[in-house]
Amino acid sequence: MPSNPARLGFSEAYFEVRQENISVWRFHENFGARRIGQERQHFQYELAPAAMRAGMAKYARYLPQGIKVCGEGNAQ
């Protein structure tokens, strides 16, 4: 399982979650994402490398195969 976010192809992650999607934004916050902003319908987050490593360790039993990051054009 990759434990280094740089090995996943990024140094930090930035993303949005709809405010009404409570279970998803709670998961991301428990994983270590930090809420950095808010728009009318979305919360904005960042996930720093240290938080990614901590989250991966915390949830390792749920991610026995690790994670795979797919971007536009290479989703499988």
CSV table of N, CA, C and O in Angstrom, one decimal:
chain,number,residue,atom,x,y,z
A,1,MET,N,0.9,-1.2,0.0
A,1,MET,CA,0.0,0.0,0.0
A,1,MET,C,0.9,1.2,0.0
A,1,MET,O,1.8,1.4,0.8
A,2,PRO,N,0.7,2.2,-0.9
A,2,PRO,CA,1.5,3.4,-0.9
A,2,PRO,C,1.2,4.2,0.3
A,2,PRO,O,0.1,4.4,0.7
A,3,SER,N,2.3,4.6,1.0
A,3,SER,CA,2.1,5.4,2.2
A,3,SER,C,2.6,6.8,2.0
A,3,SER,O,2.4,7.6,2.9
A,4,ASN,N,3.1,7.1,0.9
A,4,ASN,CA,3.7,8.4,0.6
A,4,ASN,C,2.8,9.0,-0.5
A,4,ASN,O,2.7,8.5,-1.6
A,5,PRO,N,2.1,10.1,-0.2
A,5,PRO,CA,1.2,10.8,-1.2
A,5,PRO,C,2.0,11.1,-2.5
A,5,PRO,O,1.4,11.1,-3.5
A,6,ALA,N,3.2,11.4,-2.4
A,6,ALA,CA,4.0,11.8,-3.6
A,6,ALA,C,4.0,10.6,-4.5
A,6,ALA,O,4.0,10.7,-5.8
A,7,ARG,N,4.0,9.4,-4.0
A,7,ARG,CA,4.0,8.2,-4.8
A,7,ARG,C,2.7,8.0,-5.5
A,7,ARG,O,2.6,7.3,-6.5
A,8,LEU,N,1.7,8.7,-5.0
A,8,LEU,CA,0.3,8.6,-5.7
A,8,LEU,C,0.2,9.7,-6.8
A,8,LEU,O,-0.7,9.7,-7.5
A,9,GLY,N,1.2,10.5,-7.0
A,9,GLY,CA,1.3,11.5,-8.0
A,9,GLY,C,0.8,12.9,-7.6
A,9,GLY,O,0.6,13.7,-8.5
A,10,PHE,N,0.7,13.2,-6.3
A,10,PHE,CA,0.4,14.5,-5.9
A,10,PHE,C,1.0,14.8,-4.6
A,10,PHE,O,1.4,13.9,-3.8
A,11,SER,N,1.2,16.1,-4.2
A,11,SER,CA,1.8,16.4,-2.9
A,11,SER,C,0.7,16.8,-1.9
A,11,SER,O,0.9,16.7,-0.7
A,12,GLU,N,-0.4,17.3,-2.4
A,12,GLU,CA,-1.6,17.6,-1.6
A,12,GLU,C,-2.8,17.4,-2.4
A,12,GLU,O,-2.8,17.4,-3.6
A,13,ALA,N,-3.9,17.3,-1.7
A,13,ALA,CA,-5.2,17.1,-2.4
A,13,ALA,C,-6.1,18.2,-2.0
A,13,ALA,O,-6.2,18.7,-0.8
A,14,TYR,N,-6.8,18.8,-3.0
A,14,TYR,CA,-7.9,19.8,-2.8
A,14,TYR,C,-9.1,19.3,-3.4
A,14,TYR,O,-9.1,18.8,-4.5
A,15,PHE,N,-10.2,19.4,-2.7
A,15,PHE,CA,-11.5,18.9,-3.2
A,15,PHE,C,-12.7,19.5,-2.5
A,15,PHE,O,-12.5,20.2,-1.5
A,16,GLU,N,-13.9,19.3,-3.1
A,16,GLU,CA,-15.1,19.8,-2.5
A,16,GLU,C,-16.1,18.7,-2.2
A,16,GLU,O,-16.0,17.7,-2.9
A,17,VAL,N,-16.9,18.9,-1.2
A,17,VAL,CA,-17.9,17.9,-0.9
A,17,VAL,C,-19.2,18.7,-0.7
A,17,VAL,O,-19.2,19.8,0.0
A,18,ARG,N,-20.3,18.2,-1.2
A,18,ARG,CA,-21.6,18.9,-1.0
A,18,ARG,C,-21.9,18.9,0.5
A,18,ARG,O,-21.8,17.9,1.1
A,19,GLN,N,-22.4,20.0,1.0
A,19,GLN,CA,-22.7,20.2,2.4
A,19,GLN,C,-23.8,19.2,2.8
A,19,GLN,O,-23.8,18.7,3.9
A,20,GLU,N,-24.7,18.8,1.9
A,20,GLU,CA,-25.8,17.9,2.3
A,20,GLU,C,-25.3,16.5,2.4
A,20,GLU,O,-26.0,15.6,2.9
A,21,ASN,N,-24.1,16.2,1.9
A,21,ASN,CA,-23.6,14.8,1.9
A,21,ASN,C,-22.8,14.6,3.2
A,21,ASN,O,-21.6,14.5,3.2
A,22,ILE,N,-23.5,14.6,4.3
A,22,ILE,CA,-22.9,14.6,5.7
A,22,ILE,C,-22.0,13.5,5.9
A,22,ILE,O,-20.9,13.6,6.4
A,23,SER,N,-22.4,12.3,5.5
A,23,SER,CA,-21.5,11.1,5.8
A,23,SER,C,-20.2,11.2,5.1
A,23,SER,O,-19.1,10.8,5.6
A,24,VAL,N,-20.2,11.8,3.9
A,24,VAL,CA,-18.9,11.9,3.1
A,24,VAL,C,-18.0,13.0,3.7
A,24,VAL,O,-16.8,12.7,3.9
A,25,TRP,N,-18.5,14.2,4.1
A,25,TRP,CA,-17.6,15.2,4.6
A,25,TRP,C,-17.2,14.8,6.0
A,25,TRP,O,-16.0,15.1,6.4
A,26,ARG,N,-18.0,14.1,6.8
A,26,ARG,CA,-17.5,13.6,8.1
A,26,ARG,C,-16.4,12.6,7.9
A,26,ARG,O,-15.4,12.6,8.7
A,27,PHE,N,-16.5,11.7,6.9
A,27,PHE,CA,-15.4,10.7,6.7
A,27,PHE,C,-14.1,11.5,6.3
A,27,PHE,O,-13.1,11.2,6.9
A,28,HIS,N,-14.2,12.4,5.4
A,28,HIS,CA,-13.0,13.1,5.0
A,28,HIS,C,-12.4,13.9,6.2
A,28,HIS,O,-11.2,13.9,6.4
A,29,GLU,N,-13.2,14.5,7.1
A,29,GLU,CA,-12.7,15.2,8.2
A,29,GLU,C,-12.1,14.2,9.2
A,29,GLU,O,-11.0,14.4,9.8
A,30,ASN,N,-12.7,13.0,9.4
A,30,ASN,CA,-12.1,12.0,10.3
A,30,ASN,C,-10.8,11.4,9.7
A,30,ASN,O,-9.9,11.0,10.4
A,31,PHE,N,-10.7,11.4,8.3
A,31,PHE,CA,-9.5,10.9,7.7
A,31,PHE,C,-8.4,11.9,7.8
A,31,PHE,O,-7.2,11.5,7.8
A,32,GLY,N,-8.7,13.1,8.0
A,32,GLY,CA,-7.6,14.1,8.2
A,32,GLY,C,-7.7,15.4,7.3
A,32,GLY,O,-6.8,16.2,7.4
A,33,ALA,N,-8.7,15.4,6.5
A,33,ALA,CA,-8.9,16.6,5.6
A,33,ALA,C,-9.2,17.8,6.5
A,33,ALA,O,-9.9,17.7,7.5
A,34,ARG,N,-8.7,18.9,6.1
A,34,ARG,CA,-9.0,20.2,6.8
A,34,ARG,C,-9.9,21.1,6.0
A,34,ARG,O,-9.6,21.3,4.8
A,35,ARG,N,-11.0,21.5,6.6
A,35,ARG,CA,-12.0,22.3,5.8
A,35,ARG,C,-11.4,23.7,5.7
A,35,ARG,O,-11.0,24.3,6.7
A,36,ILE,N,-11.2,24.2,4.5
A,36,ILE,CA,-10.6,25.5,4.2
A,36,ILE,C,-11.5,26.5,3.7
A,36,ILE,O,-11.1,27.7,3.5
A,37,GLY,N,-12.7,26.2,3.3
A,37,GLY,CA,-13.6,27.1,2.8
A,37,GLY,C,-15.0,26.6,2.6
A,37,GLY,O,-15.2,25.4,2.9
A,38,GLN,N,-15.9,27.4,2.2
A,38,GLN,CA,-17.3,27.0,2.1
A,38,GLN,C,-17.9,27.9,1.0
A,38,GLN,O,-17.7,29.1,1.0
A,39,GLU,N,-18.6,27.3,0.1
A,39,GLU,CA,-19.5,28.0,-0.9
A,39,GLU,C,-20.9,27.7,-0.5
A,39,GLU,O,-21.2,27.0,0.4
A,40,ARG,N,-21.8,28.2,-1.4
A,40,ARG,CA,-23.2,28.0,-1.1
A,40,ARG,C,-23.6,26.6,-0.8
A,40,ARG,O,-24.3,26.3,0.1
A,41,GLN,N,-23.1,25.6,-1.6
A,41,GLN,CA,-23.5,24.2,-1.5
A,41,GLN,C,-22.4,23.3,-1.2
A,41,GLN,O,-22.6,22.1,-1.0
A,42,HIS,N,-21.2,23.8,-1.1
A,42,HIS,CA,-20.0,22.9,-0.9
A,42,HIS,C,-19.1,23.3,0.2
A,42,HIS,O,-18.9,24.5,0.5
A,43,PHE,N,-18.4,22.3,0.8
A,43,PHE,CA,-17.3,22.6,1.7
A,43,PHE,C,-16.1,22.3,0.9
A,43,PHE,O,-16.0,21.4,0.1
A,44,GLN,N,-15.0,23.1,1.1
A,44,GLN,CA,-13.8,22.9,0.4
A,44,GLN,C,-12.7,22.4,1.4
A,44,GLN,O,-12.7,22.9,2.6
A,45,TYR,N,-11.9,21.4,0.9
A,45,TYR,CA,-11.0,20.8,1.8
A,45,TYR,C,-9.6,20.7,1.2
A,45,TYR,O,-9.4,20.8,0.0
A,46,GLU,N,-8.6,20.5,2.1
A,46,GLU,CA,-7.3,20.2,1.6
A,46,GLU,C,-6.8,19.0,2.5
A,46,GLU,O,-7.2,18.9,3.6
A,47,LEU,N,-6.0,18.2,1.9
A,47,LEU,CA,-5.5,17.0,2.6
A,47,LEU,C,-4.0,17.1,2.4
A,47,LEU,O,-3.5,16.8,1.3
A,48,ALA,N,-3.2,17.4,3.4
A,48,ALA,CA,-1.8,17.5,3.4
A,48,ALA,C,-1.1,16.1,3.4
A,48,ALA,O,-1.8,15.2,3.9
A,49,PRO,N,0.1,16.0,3.0
A,49,PRO,CA,0.8,14.7,3.0
A,49,PRO,C,0.8,14.0,4.4
A,49,PRO,O,0.5,12.8,4.5
A,50,ALA,N,1.1,14.7,5.5
A,50,ALA,CA,1.1,14.1,6.8
A,50,ALA,C,-0.3,13.6,7.2
A,50,ALA,O,-0.4,12.5,7.7
A,51,ALA,N,-1.3,14.3,6.8
A,51,ALA,CA,-2.7,13.9,7.1
A,51,ALA,C,-3.0,12.7,6.3
A,51,ALA,O,-3.7,11.8,6.8
A,52,MET,N,-2.6,12.6,5.0
A,52,MET,CA,-2.8,11.5,4.2
A,52,MET,C,-2.2,10.2,4.8
A,52,MET,O,-2.8,9.2,4.9
A,53,ARG,N,-0.9,10.4,5.2
A,53,ARG,CA,-0.2,9.2,5.8
A,53,ARG,C,-0.9,8.7,7.1
A,53,ARG,O,-1.1,7.5,7.3
A,54,ALA,N,-1.4,9.7,7.9
A,54,ALA,CA,-2.1,9.3,9.1
A,54,ALA,C,-3.4,8.7,8.8
A,54,ALA,O,-3.8,7.7,9.5
A,55,GLY,N,-4.1,9.2,7.9
A,55,GLY,CA,-5.4,8.6,7.5
A,55,GLY,C,-5.2,7.2,6.9
A,55,GLY,O,-6.0,6.3,7.2
A,56,MET,N,-4.2,7.0,6.1
A,56,MET,CA,-4.0,5.7,5.5
A,56,MET,C,-3.6,4.7,6.6
A,56,MET,O,-4.1,3.6,6.6
A,57,ALA,N,-2.9,5.1,7.6
A,57,ALA,CA,-2.6,4.2,8.7
A,57,ALA,C,-3.8,3.9,9.5
A,57,ALA,O,-4.1,2.8,9.9
A,58,LYS,N,-4.6,4.9,9.8
A,58,LYS,CA,-5.8,4.8,10.6
A,58,LYS,C,-6.8,3.9,9.9
A,58,LYS,O,-7.5,3.1,10.6
A,59,TYR,N,-7.0,3.9,8.6
A,59,TYR,CA,-7.9,3.1,7.9
A,59,TYR,C,-7.3,2.0,7.1
A,59,TYR,O,-8.0,1.4,6.2
A,60,ALA,N,-6.1,1.5,7.5
A,60,ALA,CA,-5.4,0.5,6.7
A,60,ALA,C,-6.2,-0.8,6.6
A,60,ALA,O,-6.2,-1.5,5.6
A,61,ARG,N,-6.9,-1.1,7.7
A,61,ARG,CA,-7.7,-2.4,7.7
A,61,ARG,C,-8.8,-2.4,6.7
A,61,ARG,O,-9.3,-3.4,6.2
A,62,TYR,N,-9.3,-1.2,6.3
A,62,TYR,CA,-10.4,-1.0,5.3
A,62,TYR,C,-9.8,-0.9,3.9
A,62,TYR,O,-10.6,-0.8,2.9
A,63,LEU,N,-8.5,-0.7,3.8
A,63,LEU,CA,-7.8,-0.5,2.5
A,63,LEU,C,-6.7,-1.5,2.3
A,63,LEU,O,-5.6,-1.2,2.1
A,64,PRO,N,-7.1,-2.8,2.3
A,64,PRO,CA,-6.0,-3.9,2.2
A,64,PRO,C,-5.2,-3.8,0.9
A,64,PRO,O,-4.1,-4.2,0.9
A,65,GLN,N,-5.8,-3.3,-0.1
A,65,GLN,CA,-5.2,-3.2,-1.4
A,65,GLN,C,-4.6,-1.8,-1.6
A,65,GLN,O,-4.1,-1.5,-2.7
A,66,GLY,N,-4.6,-0.9,-0.6
A,66,GLY,CA,-4.2,0.4,-0.8
A,66,GLY,C,-5.2,1.3,-1.5
A,66,GLY,O,-6.4,0.9,-1.6
A,67,ILE,N,-4.8,2.4,-2.1
A,67,ILE,CA,-5.7,3.2,-2.9
A,67,ILE,C,-5.0,3.5,-4.3
A,67,ILE,O,-3.8,3.4,-4.4
A,68,LYS,N,-5.8,3.8,-5.2
A,68,LYS,CA,-5.3,4.1,-6.5
A,68,LYS,C,-6.0,5.4,-6.9
A,68,LYS,O,-7.2,5.6,-6.8
A,69,VAL,N,-5.2,6.4,-7.4
A,69,VAL,CA,-5.7,7.7,-7.8
A,69,VAL,C,-5.8,7.7,-9.3
A,69,VAL,O,-4.8,7.4,-10.0
A,70,CYS,N,-7.0,7.9,-9.8
A,70,CYS,CA,-7.2,8.0,-11.2
A,70,CYS,C,-7.6,9.4,-11.6
A,70,CYS,O,-8.5,10.0,-10.9
A,71,GLY,N,-7.0,10.0,-12.5
A,71,GLY,CA,-7.4,11.3,-13.0
A,71,GLY,C,-8.1,11.2,-14.3
A,71,GLY,O,-8.3,10.1,-14.9
A,72,GLU,N,-8.4,12.4,-14.8
A,72,GLU,CA,-9.1,12.4,-16.1
A,72,GLU,C,-8.2,11.8,-17.2
A,72,GLU,O,-7.0,12.0,-17.2
A,73,GLY,N,-8.8,10.9,-17.9
A,73,GLY,CA,-8.1,10.3,-19.0
A,73,GLY,C,-7.4,9.0,-18.7
A,73,GLY,O,-7.0,8.2,-19.5
A,74,ASN,N,-7.3,8.6,-17.3
A,74,ASN,CA,-6.7,7.4,-17.0
A,74,ASN,C,-7.6,6.6,-16.0
A,74,ASN,O,-7.1,5.7,-15.4
A,75,ALA,N,-8.8,6.9,-15.8
A,75,ALA,CA,-9.7,6.2,-15.0
A,75,ALA,C,-9.9,4.8,-15.5
A,75,ALA,O,-10.1,4.6,-16.7
A,76,GLN,N,-10.0,3.8,-14.6
A,76,GLN,CA,-10.2,2.4,-15.0
A,76,GLN,C,-11.4,1.8,-14.3
A,76,GLN,O,-11.7,2.1,-13.3
